[in-house]
CSV table of N, CA, C and O in Angstrom, one decimal:
chain,number,residue,atom,x,y,z
A,4,MET,N,27.3,-3.0,-6.4
A,4,MET,CA,26.3,-3.7,-5.6
A,4,MET,C,25.3,-4.4,-6.5
A,4,MET,O,24.7,-3.7,-7.4
A,5,ASP,N,25.0,-5.7,-6.3
A,5,ASP,CA,24.0,-6.3,-7.2
A,5,ASP,C,22.6,-5.9,-6.7
A,5,ASP,O,22.4,-5.3,-5.7
A,6,LEU,N,21.6,-6.3,-7.5
A,6,LEU,CA,20.3,-5.9,-7.3
A,6,LEU,C,19.8,-6.4,-6.0
A,6,LEU,O,19.1,-5.7,-5.2
A,7,ALA,N,20.0,-7.7,-5.6
A,7,ALA,CA,19.6,-8.2,-4.4
A,7,ALA,C,20.1,-7.4,-3.2
A,7,ALA,O,19.4,-7.1,-2.2
A,8,ALA,N,21.4,-7.0,-3.3
A,8,ALA,CA,22.0,-6.3,-2.2
A,8,ALA,C,21.3,-4.9,-2.1
A,8,ALA,O,21.1,-4.4,-1.0
A,9,LYS,N,21.0,-4.3,-3.3
A,9,LYS,CA,20.4,-3.0,-3.3
A,9,LYS,C,19.0,-3.1,-2.7
A,9,LYS,O,18.6,-2.2,-1.9
A,10,VAL,N,18.3,-4.1,-3.0
A,10,VAL,CA,16.9,-4.3,-2.4
A,10,VAL,C,17.0,-4.5,-0.9
A,10,VAL,O,16.2,-4.0,-0.2
A,11,ARG,N,17.9,-5.3,-0.5
A,11,ARG,CA,18.1,-5.6,0.9
A,11,ARG,C,18.5,-4.3,1.7
A,11,ARG,O,18.0,-4.0,2.7
A,12,ALA,N,19.3,-3.5,1.0
A,12,ALA,CA,19.7,-2.2,1.6
A,12,ALA,C,18.4,-1.3,1.7
A,12,ALA,O,18.2,-0.6,2.7
A,13,TRP,N,17.6,-1.2,0.7
A,13,TRP,CA,16.4,-0.4,0.7
A,13,TRP,C,15.5,-0.9,1.8
A,13,TRP,O,14.9,-0.1,2.6
A,14,ALA,N,15.3,-2.2,1.9
A,14,ALA,CA,14.5,-2.8,2.9
A,14,ALA,C,14.9,-2.5,4.3
A,14,ALA,O,14.1,-2.1,5.2
A,15,SER,N,16.2,-2.6,4.6
A,15,SER,CA,16.7,-2.3,5.9
A,15,SER,C,16.8,-0.8,6.2
A,15,SER,O,16.9,-0.4,7.4
A,16,ALA,N,16.7,0.0,5.2
A,16,ALA,CA,16.8,1.5,5.4
A,16,ALA,C,15.4,2.0,5.6
A,16,ALA,O,15.1,3.2,5.4
A,17,GLY,N,14.4,1.2,5.9
A,17,GLY,CA,13.0,1.6,6.2
A,17,GLY,C,12.0,1.1,5.2
A,17,GLY,O,10.8,1.2,5.5
A,18,GLY,N,12.4,0.4,4.2
A,18,GLY,CA,11.4,-0.2,3.2
A,18,GLY,C,10.5,-1.2,3.9
A,18,GLY,O,9.3,-1.2,3.7
A,19,THR,N,11.1,-2.1,4.6
A,19,THR,CA,10.3,-3.1,5.3
A,19,THR,C,9.3,-2.5,6.3
A,19,THR,O,8.2,-2.9,6.4
A,20,ASP,N,9.8,-1.5,7.0
A,20,ASP,CA,8.9,-0.8,8.0
A,20,ASP,C,7.8,-0.1,7.3
A,20,ASP,O,6.6,-0.2,7.7
A,21,MET,N,8.1,0.5,6.1
A,21,MET,CA,7.0,1.1,5.3
A,21,MET,C,6.0,0.1,4.9
A,21,MET,O,4.8,0.4,4.9
A,22,LEU,N,6.4,-1.0,4.4
A,22,LEU,CA,5.5,-2.0,3.9
A,22,LEU,C,4.6,-2.5,5.1
A,22,LEU,O,3.4,-2.7,5.0
A,23,SER,N,5.2,-2.7,6.3
A,23,SER,CA,4.5,-3.1,7.5
A,23,SER,C,3.5,-2.1,7.9
A,23,SER,O,2.4,-2.4,8.3
A,24,THR,N,3.9,-0.8,7.8
A,24,THR,CA,3.0,0.3,8.2
A,24,THR,C,1.8,0.3,7.3
A,24,THR,O,0.6,0.4,7.8
A,25,LEU,N,2.0,0.2,6.0
A,25,LEU,CA,0.9,0.2,5.0
A,25,LEU,C,0.0,-1.0,5.3
A,25,LEU,O,-1.3,-0.9,5.3
A,26,ALA,N,0.5,-2.2,5.5
A,26,ALA,CA,-0.3,-3.4,5.8
A,26,ALA,C,-1.1,-3.2,7.0
A,26,ALA,O,-2.3,-3.6,7.1
A,27,LYS,N,-0.5,-2.6,8.1
A,27,LYS,CA,-1.3,-2.4,9.3
A,27,LYS,C,-2.4,-1.4,9.1
A,27,LYS,O,-3.6,-1.6,9.5
A,28,SER,N,-2.2,-0.3,8.3
A,28,SER,CA,-3.2,0.6,8.0
A,28,SER,C,-4.4,0.0,7.2
A,28,SER,O,-5.5,0.2,7.4
A,29,LEU,N,-4.0,-0.8,6.2
A,29,LEU,CA,-5.0,-1.5,5.4
A,29,LEU,C,-5.8,-2.5,6.2
A,29,LEU,O,-7.0,-2.6,6.0
A,30,SER,N,-5.2,-3.1,7.1
A,30,SER,CA,-5.9,-4.1,8.0
A,30,SER,C,-6.9,-3.3,8.9
A,30,SER,O,-8.0,-3.8,9.1
A,31,GLN,N,-6.5,-2.2,9.4
A,31,GLN,CA,-7.4,-1.4,10.2
A,31,GLN,C,-8.6,-0.9,9.4
A,31,GLN,O,-9.7,-0.9,9.9
A,32,VAL,N,-8.3,-0.4,8.2
A,32,VAL,CA,-9.5,0.0,7.3
A,32,VAL,C,-10.4,-1.1,7.1
A,32,VAL,O,-11.6,-1.0,7.2
A,33,ASP,N,-9.9,-2.3,6.8
A,33,ASP,CA,-10.7,-3.5,6.6
A,33,ASP,C,-11.5,-3.8,7.9
A,33,ASP,O,-12.7,-4.1,7.8
A,34,LYS,N,-10.9,-3.8,9.0
A,34,LYS,CA,-11.5,-4.0,10.3
A,34,LYS,C,-12.7,-3.0,10.5
A,34,LYS,O,-13.8,-3.4,10.9
A,35,ASP,N,-12.4,-1.8,10.3
A,35,ASP,CA,-13.4,-0.7,10.5
A,35,ASP,C,-14.6,-0.8,9.4
A,35,ASP,O,-15.6,-0.1,9.6
A,36,SER,N,-14.3,-1.5,8.4
A,36,SER,CA,-15.3,-1.7,7.3
A,36,SER,C,-16.3,-2.8,7.5
A,36,SER,O,-17.3,-2.9,6.8
A,37,HIS,N,-15.9,-3.8,8.4
A,37,HIS,CA,-16.7,-5.0,8.5
A,37,HIS,C,-16.9,-5.3,10.0
A,37,HIS,O,-16.1,-5.9,10.6
A,38,PRO,N,-18.0,-4.9,10.6
A,38,PRO,CA,-19.1,-4.1,10.1
A,38,PRO,C,-18.6,-2.6,10.0
A,38,PRO,O,-17.7,-2.2,10.7
A,39,VAL,N,-19.3,-1.8,9.3
A,39,VAL,CA,-18.9,-0.4,9.1
A,39,VAL,C,-19.1,0.3,10.4
A,39,VAL,O,-20.1,0.3,11.0
A,40,ASP,N,-18.0,1.0,10.7
A,40,ASP,CA,-18.0,1.9,11.9
A,40,ASP,C,-17.5,3.2,11.3
A,40,ASP,O,-16.3,3.4,11.1
A,41,LEU,N,-18.4,4.1,11.0
A,41,LEU,CA,-18.1,5.4,10.2
A,41,LEU,C,-17.0,6.2,11.0
A,41,LEU,O,-16.1,6.7,10.3
A,42,ALA,N,-17.2,6.4,12.3
A,42,ALA,CA,-16.2,7.2,13.0
A,42,ALA,C,-14.8,6.6,13.0
A,42,ALA,O,-13.8,7.3,12.7
A,43,ALA,N,-14.7,5.3,13.2
A,43,ALA,CA,-13.5,4.6,13.2
A,43,ALA,C,-12.9,4.6,11.8
A,43,ALA,O,-11.7,4.8,11.6
A,44,LEU,N,-13.7,4.5,10.8
A,44,LEU,CA,-13.3,4.5,9.4
A,44,LEU,C,-12.7,5.8,9.0
A,44,LEU,O,-11.7,5.9,8.3
A,45,GLN,N,-13.3,6.9,9.5
A,45,GLN,CA,-12.7,8.2,9.2
A,45,GLN,C,-11.3,8.3,9.7
A,45,GLN,O,-10.4,8.8,9.0
A,46,THR,N,-11.1,7.7,10.9
A,46,THR,CA,-9.7,7.8,11.5
A,46,THR,C,-8.8,6.8,10.7
A,46,THR,O,-7.6,7.2,10.4
A,47,SER,N,-9.2,5.6,10.4
A,47,SER,CA,-8.3,4.7,9.8
A,47,SER,C,-8.0,5.1,8.3
A,47,SER,O,-6.9,4.9,7.8
A,48,CYS,N,-9.0,5.7,7.7
A,48,CYS,CA,-8.7,6.2,6.3
A,48,CYS,C,-7.8,7.4,6.3
A,48,CYS,O,-7.0,7.5,5.4
A,49,ALA,N,-7.9,8.2,7.3
A,49,ALA,CA,-7.0,9.3,7.4
A,49,ALA,C,-5.6,8.8,7.7
A,49,ALA,O,-4.6,9.4,7.1
A,50,GLN,N,-5.5,7.8,8.5
A,50,GLN,CA,-4.1,7.2,8.7
A,50,GLN,C,-3.6,6.6,7.5
A,50,GLN,O,-2.4,6.7,7.2
A,51,LEU,N,-4.4,5.9,6.7
A,51,LEU,CA,-3.9,5.3,5.5
A,51,LEU,C,-3.5,6.4,4.5
A,51,LEU,O,-2.4,6.2,3.9
A,52,THR,N,-4.2,7.5,4.4
A,52,THR,CA,-3.8,8.6,3.6
A,52,THR,C,-2.4,9.1,4.0
A,52,THR,O,-1.5,9.3,3.1
A,53,ALA,N,-2.2,9.3,5.3
A,53,ALA,CA,-0.9,9.8,5.8
A,53,ALA,C,0.2,8.8,5.5
A,53,ALA,O,1.3,9.2,5.1
A,54,ASP,N,-0.1,7.5,5.6
A,54,ASP,CA,0.9,6.5,5.4
A,54,ASP,C,1.3,6.4,3.9
A,54,ASP,O,2.5,6.2,3.6
A,55,VAL,N,0.3,6.5,3.1
A,55,VAL,CA,0.6,6.5,1.6
A,55,VAL,C,1.4,7.7,1.2
A,55,VAL,O,2.4,7.6,0.5
A,56,GLU,N,1.0,8.9,1.8
A,56,GLU,CA,1.8,10.1,1.4
A,56,GLU,C,3.2,10.0,2.0
A,56,GLU,O,4.2,10.4,1.3
A,57,ALA,N,3.4,9.4,3.1
A,57,ALA,CA,4.8,9.2,3.7
A,57,ALA,C,5.6,8.3,2.8
A,57,ALA,O,6.7,8.5,2.5
A,58,ALA,N,4.9,7.2,2.4
A,58,ALA,CA,5.6,6.2,1.5
A,58,ALA,C,6.0,6.8,0.2
A,58,ALA,O,7.1,6.5,-0.4
A,59,GLN,N,5.2,7.7,-0.4
A,59,GLN,CA,5.5,8.4,-1.6
A,59,GLN,C,6.7,9.3,-1.5
A,59,GLN,O,7.4,9.5,-2.5
A,60,GLY,N,7.0,9.7,-0.3
A,60,GLY,CA,8.1,10.6,-0.1
A,60,GLY,C,9.4,9.9,0.2
A,60,GLY,O,10.5,10.5,0.4
A,61,GLU,N,9.4,8.6,0.4
A,61,GLU,CA,10.6,7.8,0.8
A,61,GLU,C,11.5,7.6,-0.5
A,61,GLU,O,11.1,7.8,-1.6
A,62,ALA,N,12.6,7.0,-0.2
A,62,ALA,CA,13.6,6.7,-1.2
A,62,ALA,C,12.9,5.7,-2.2
A,62,ALA,O,12.2,4.8,-1.8
A,63,PRO,N,13.2,5.9,-3.5
A,63,PRO,CA,12.6,5.0,-4.5
A,63,PRO,C,13.2,3.6,-4.4
A,63,PRO,O,14.3,3.4,-3.9
A,64,MET,N,12.4,2.6,-4.8
A,64,MET,CA,12.9,1.2,-4.9
A,64,MET,C,14.0,1.1,-5.9
A,64,MET,O,13.9,1.8,-7.0
A,65,PRO,N,15.0,0.3,-5.6
A,65,PRO,CA,16.2,0.2,-6.5
A,65,PRO,C,16.0,-0.7,-7.7
A,65,PRO,O,17.0,-1.0,-8.4
A,66,ASP,N,14.8,-1.1,-8.1
A,66,ASP,CA,14.6,-1.9,-9.2
A,66,ASP,C,13.4,-1.3,-10.0
A,66,ASP,O,12.4,-0.9,-9.4
A,67,GLU,N,13.6,-1.1,-11.3
A,67,GLU,CA,12.6,-0.4,-12.1
A,67,GLU,C,11.2,-1.1,-12.1
A,67,GLU,O,10.2,-0.4,-12.0
A,68,THR,N,11.2,-2.4,-12.2
A,68,THR,CA,9.9,-3.1,-12.1
A,68,THR,C,9.3,-2.9,-10.7
A,68,THR,O,8.1,-2.6,-10.7
A,69,LEU,N,10.0,-3.0,-9.7
A,69,LEU,CA,9.5,-2.7,-8.3
A,69,LEU,C,9.0,-1.3,-8.2
A,69,LEU,O,7.9,-1.1,-7.7
A,70,ALA,N,9.8,-0.4,-8.7
A,70,ALA,CA,9.4,1.0,-8.6
A,70,ALA,C,8.1,1.3,-9.3
A,70,ALA,O,7.2,2.1,-8.8
A,71,LYS,N,7.9,0.8,-10.5
A,71,LYS,CA,6.6,1.0,-11.2
A,71,LYS,C,5.5,0.4,-10.5
A,71,LYS,O,4.4,1.1,-10.3
A,72,ARG,N,5.6,-0.8,-10.0
A,72,ARG,CA,4.5,-1.5,-9.3
A,72,ARG,C,4.2,-0.8,-8.0
A,72,ARG,O,3.1,-0.6,-7.5
A,73,TRP,N,5.3,-0.3,-7.3
A,73,TRP,CA,5.1,0.4,-6.0
A,73,TRP,C,4.3,1.7,-6.2
A,73,TRP,O,3.4,2.0,-5.5
A,74,LYS,N,4.7,2.4,-7.3
A,74,LYS,CA,4.0,3.7,-7.6
A,74,LYS,C,2.5,3.4,-7.9
A,74,LYS,O,1.6,4.1,-7.4
A,75,LEU,N,2.2,2.4,-8.6
A,75,LEU,CA,0.8,2.0,-8.9
A,75,LEU,C,0.1,1.6,-7.6
A,75,LEU,O,-1.0,2.1,-7.4
A,76,ALA,N,0.8,0.8,-6.8
A,76,ALA,CA,0.1,0.5,-5.5
A,76,ALA,C,-0.2,1.7,-4.7
A,76,ALA,O,-1.3,1.8,-4.2
A,77,LEU,N,0.7,2.6,-4.6
A,77,LEU,CA,0.5,3.8,-3.8
A,77,LEU,C,-0.5,4.7,-4.4
A,77,LEU,O,-1.4,5.3,-3.7
A,78,ASP,N,-0.5,4.8,-5.7
A,78,ASP,CA,-1.5,5.7,-6.4
A,78,ASP,C,-2.9,5.1,-6.1
A,78,ASP,O,-3.9,5.9,-5.7
A,79,HIS,N,-3.1,3.8,-6.3
A,79,HIS,CA,-4.5,3.2,-6.1
A,79,HIS,C,-4.9,3.2,-4.6
A,79,HIS,O,-6.0,3.5,-4.3
A,80,LEU,N,-3.9,3.0,-3.7
A,80,LEU,CA,-4.2,3.0,-2.3
A,80,LEU,C,-4.6,4.4,-1.8
A,80,LEU,O,-5.4,4.6,-1.0
A,81,GLY,N,-3.9,5.4,-2.4
A,81,GLY,CA,-4.2,6.8,-2.1
A,81,GLY,C,-5.6,7.2,-2.6
A,81,GLY,O,-6.4,7.8,-1.8
A,82,LYS,N,-6.0,6.7,-3.8
A,82,LYS,CA,-7.4,7.0,-4.3
A,82,LYS,C,-8.4,6.2,-3.4
A,82,LYS,O,-9.5,6.8,-3.1
A,83,SER,N,-8.1,5.0,-2.9
A,83,SER,CA,-8.9,4.3,-2.0
A,83,SER,C,-9.1,5.0,-0.7
A,83,SER,O,-10.2,5.2,-0.2
A,84,ALA,N,-8.0,5.5,-0.2
A,84,ALA,CA,-8.1,6.3,1.1
A,84,ALA,C,-8.9,7.5,1.0
A,84,ALA,O,-9.7,7.9,1.9
A,85,SER,N,-8.8,8.2,-0.1
A,85,SER,CA,-9.5,9.5,-0.4
A,85,SER,C,-11.0,9.1,-0.5
A,85,SER,O,-11.9,9.8,0.1
A,86,ALA,N,-11.4,8.1,-1.3
A,86,ALA,CA,-12.8,7.7,-1.4
A,86,ALA,C,-13.3,7.3,-0.1
A,86,ALA,O,-14.5,7.5,0.3
A,87,CYS,N,-12.5,6.6,0.7
A,87,CYS,CA,-12.9,6.1,2.0
A,87,CYS,C,-13.3,7.3,2.9
A,87,CYS,O,-14.3,7.3,3.6
A,88,THR,N,-12.4,8.3,2.9
A,88,THR,CA,-12.6,9.5,3.7
A,88,THR,C,-14.0,10.2,3.4
A,88,THR,O,-14.8,10.5,4.2
A,89,VAL,N,-14.2,10.3,2.1
A,89,VAL,CA,-15.5,10.9,1.6
A,89,VAL,C,-16.6,10.0,2.0
A,89,VAL,O,-17.7,10.5,2.5
A,90,GLY,N,-16.5,8.8,1.8
A,90,GLY,CA,-17.6,7.8,2.1
A,90,GLY,C,-17.9,7.8,3.6
A,90,GLY,O,-19.1,7.8,4.0
A,91,ALA,N,-16.9,7.8,4.4
A,91,ALA,CA,-17.1,7.8,5.9
A,91,ALA,C,-17.8,9.1,6.4
A,91,ALA,O,-18.5,9.0,7.3
A,92,ALA,N,-17.4,10.2,5.7
A,92,ALA,CA,-18.0,11.5,6.2
A,92,ALA,C,-19.4,11.6,5.6
A,92,ALA,O,-20.3,12.3,6.3
A,93,SER,N,-19.7,11.1,4.5
A,93,SER,CA,-21.0,11.4,3.8
A,93,SER,C,-21.9,10.1,3.7
A,93,SER,O,-23.1,10.3,3.3
A,94,GLU,N,-21.4,9.0,4.1
A,94,GLU,CA,-22.1,7.7,3.9
A,94,GLU,C,-22.6,7.5,2.5
A,94,GLU,O,-23.6,6.9,2.2
A,95,ASP,N,-21.7,7.9,1.6
A,95,ASP,CA,-22.0,7.8,0.1
A,95,ASP,C,-21.5,6.4,-0.4
A,95,ASP,O,-20.3,6.1,-0.4
A,96,GLN,N,-22.5,5.6,-0.8
A,96,GLN,CA,-22.2,4.3,-1.3
A,96,GLN,C,-21.2,4.3,-2.5
A,96,GLN,O,-20.4,3.4,-2.6
A,97,ALA,N,-21.4,5.2,-3.4
A,97,ALA,CA,-20.5,5.3,-4.6
A,97,ALA,C,-19.0,5.5,-4.1
A,97,ALA,O,-18.1,4.9,-4.7
A,98,SER,N,-18.8,6.2,-3.1
A,98,SER,CA,-17.5,6.4,-2.5
A,98,SER,C,-16.9,5.1,-1.9
A,98,SER,O,-15.8,4.8,-2.1
A,99,PHE,N,-17.8,4.4,-1.2
A,99,PHE,CA,-17.4,3.1,-0.7
A,99,PHE,C,-17.1,2.1,-1.8
A,99,PHE,O,-16.1,1.3,-1.7
A,100,ASP,N,-17.8,2.1,-2.8
A,100,ASP,CA,-17.6,1.2,-4.0
A,100,ASP,C,-16.2,1.6,-4.6
A,100,ASP,O,-15.5,0.7,-4.9
A,101,LEU,N,-16.0,2.9,-4.8
A,101,LEU,CA,-14.7,3.3,-5.4
A,101,LEU,C,-13.5,2.9,-4.4
A,101,LEU,O,-12.5,2.4,-4.9
A,102,MET,N,-13.7,3.1,-3.1
A,102,MET,CA,-12.7,2.7,-2.1
A,102,MET,C,-12.4,1.2,-2.3
A,102,MET,O,-11.2,0.9,-2.3
A,103,SER,N,-13.4,0.4,-2.4
A,103,SER,CA,-13.2,-1.0,-2.5
A,103,SER,C,-12.4,-1.4,-3.8
A,103,SER,O,-11.5,-2.2,-3.7
A,104,ALA,N,-12.9,-0.8,-4.9
A,104,ALA,CA,-12.2,-1.1,-6.2
A,104,ALA,C,-10.8,-0.7,-6.2
A,104,ALA,O,-9.9,-1.5,-6.6
A,105,GLU,N,-10.5,0.5,-5.7
A,105,GLU,CA,-9.1,1.0,-5.7
A,105,GLU,C,-8.3,0.2,-4.8
A,105,GLU,O,-7.1,0.0,-5.0
A,106,MET,N,-8.8,-0.1,-3.6
A,106,MET,CA,-8.1,-0.9,-2.7
A,106,MET,C,-7.7,-2.3,-3.2
A,106,MET,O,-6.6,-2.8,-3.0
A,107,SER,N,-8.6,-2.9,-3.9
A,107,SER,CA,-8.3,-4.2,-4.6
A,107,SER,C,-7.2,-4.1,-5.6
A,107,SER,O,-6.3,-4.9,-5.5
A,108,ILE,N,-7.2,-3.1,-6.4
A,108,ILE,CA,-6.2,-2.8,-7.4
A,108,ILE,C,-4.8,-2.6,-6.7
A,108,ILE,O,-3.8,-3.1,-7.0
A,109,GLY,N,-4.9,-1.7,-5.7
A,109,GLY,CA,-3.7,-1.3,-4.9
A,109,GLY,C,-3.1,-2.5,-4.2
A,109,GLY,O,-1.9,-2.7,-4.2
A,110,ASN,N,-3.9,-3.4,-3.6
A,110,ASN,CA,-3.4,-4.6,-3.0
A,110,ASN,C,-2.8,-5.5,-3.9
A,110,ASN,O,-1.8,-6.2,-3.6
A,111,ASP,N,-3.4,-5.6,-5.1
A,111,ASP,CA,-2.8,-6.5,-6.1
A,111,ASP,C,-1.4,-6.1,-6.5
A,111,ASP,O,-0.5,-6.9,-6.6
A,112,HIS,N,-1.2,-4.8,-6.7
A,112,HIS,CA,0.1,-4.2,-7.0
A,112,HIS,C,1.1,-4.4,-5.8
A,112,HIS,O,2.2,-4.7,-5.9
A,113,LEU,N,0.5,-4.2,-4.6
A,113,LEU,CA,1.4,-4.3,-3.4
A,113,LEU,C,1.8,-5.8,-3.2
A,113,LEU,O,3.0,-6.0,-2.9
A,114,ASN,N,0.9,-6.7,-3.5
A,114,ASN,CA,1.3,-8.1,-3.4
A,114,ASN,C,2.4,-8.5,-4.4
A,114,ASN,O,3.3,-9.2,-4.2
A,115,ALA,N,2.3,-7.9,-5.6
A,115,ALA,CA,3.3,-8.1,-6.7
A,115,ALA,C,4.6,-7.5,-6.2
A,115,ALA,O,5.7,-8.1,-6.5
A,116,VAL,N,4.6,-6.4,-5.6
A,116,VAL,CA,5.8,-5.8,-5.1
A,116,VAL,C,6.5,-6.7,-4.1
A,116,VAL,O,7.7,-7.0,-4.2
A,117,VAL,N,5.7,-7.2,-3.1
A,117,VAL,CA,6.3,-8.1,-2.1
A,117,VAL,C,6.8,-9.4,-2.7
A,117,VAL,O,7.9,-9.8,-2.4
A,118,LYS,N,6.1,-9.9,-3.7
A,118,LYS,CA,6.5,-11.1,-4.4
A,118,LYS,C,7.9,-10.9,-5.1
A,118,LYS,O,8.8,-11.7,-5.0
A,119,ARG,N,8.0,-9.7,-5.8
A,119,ARG,CA,9.2,-9.4,-6.5
A,119,ARG,C,10.4,-9.2,-5.6
A,119,ARG,O,11.5,-9.6,-5.8
A,120,ILE,N,10.1,-8.5,-4.4
A,120,ILE,CA,11.2,-8.3,-3.4
A,120,ILE,C,11.7,-9.7,-3.0
A,120,ILE,O,12.9,-10.0,-2.9
A,121,ASN,N,10.8,-10.6,-2.7
A,121,ASN,CA,11.1,-12.0,-2.3
A,121,ASN,C,11.9,-12.7,-3.4
A,121,ASN,O,12.9,-13.4,-3.1
A,122,GLU,N,11.5,-12.6,-4.6
A,122,GLU,CA,12.2,-13.2,-5.7
A,122,GLU,C,13.6,-12.7,-5.9
A,122,GLU,O,14.6,-13.4,-6.0
A,123,ILE,N,13.8,-11.4,-5.8
A,123,ILE,CA,15.1,-10.7,-5.9
A,123,ILE,C,16.0,-11.2,-4.8
A,123,ILE,O,17.1,-11.5,-5.0
A,124,THR,N,15.5,-11.1,-3.6
A,124,THR,CA,16.4,-11.3,-2.4
A,124,THR,C,16.7,-12.8,-2.3
A,124,THR,O,17.7,-13.2,-1.8
A,125,ALA,N,15.8,-13.7,-2.8
A,125,ALA,CA,16.0,-15.1,-2.8
A,125,ALA,C,17.0,-15.6,-3.9
A,125,ALA,O,17.6,-16.6,-3.8
A,126,SER,N,17.2,-14.7,-4.9
A,126,SER,CA,18.0,-15.1,-6.0
A,126,SER,C,19.4,-15.3,-5.7
A,126,SER,O,20.1,-16.0,-6.4
A,127,THR,N,19.9,-14.7,-4.6
A,127,THR,CA,21.3,-14.9,-4.3
A,127,THR,C,21.5,-15.6,-2.9
A,127,THR,O,22.6,-15.7,-2.4
A,128,ASP,N,20.3,-16.0,-2.3
A,128,ASP,CA,20.4,-16.7,-1.0
A,128,ASP,C,20.9,-18.2,-1.3
A,128,ASP,O,20.7,-18.7,-2.3
A,129,GLY,N,21.4,-18.7,-0.2
A,129,GLY,CA,21.8,-20.1,-0.3
A,129,GLY,C,23.2,-20.3,-0.4
A,129,GLY,O,24.0,-21.1,-0.5
């Protein structure tokens, strides 16, 4: 099986759903952060933590470049979710600053993963 077929198989075996779930959780954290709603943020950050942990337990991506970026994305998003949980519970600005920085890094890696998936799957389309 070529790489594009392996990536498509990964995507259809839950990979796409996992990416969508993470995107939904990230969107909810963003919504609860602007304006800040501490109670809602505690809930959305807990959900993001759970979603990151679930994603870390799923089948690895079938491409080494993807797998490395995916791991980095999940690591940074996990750190962001943890900092968010602390910040929402304590109203600690340093935790919110860490949450924002880690989320930015995680999102950059996540965007790179999606771009790479699209490049791989487009390489044999047509």
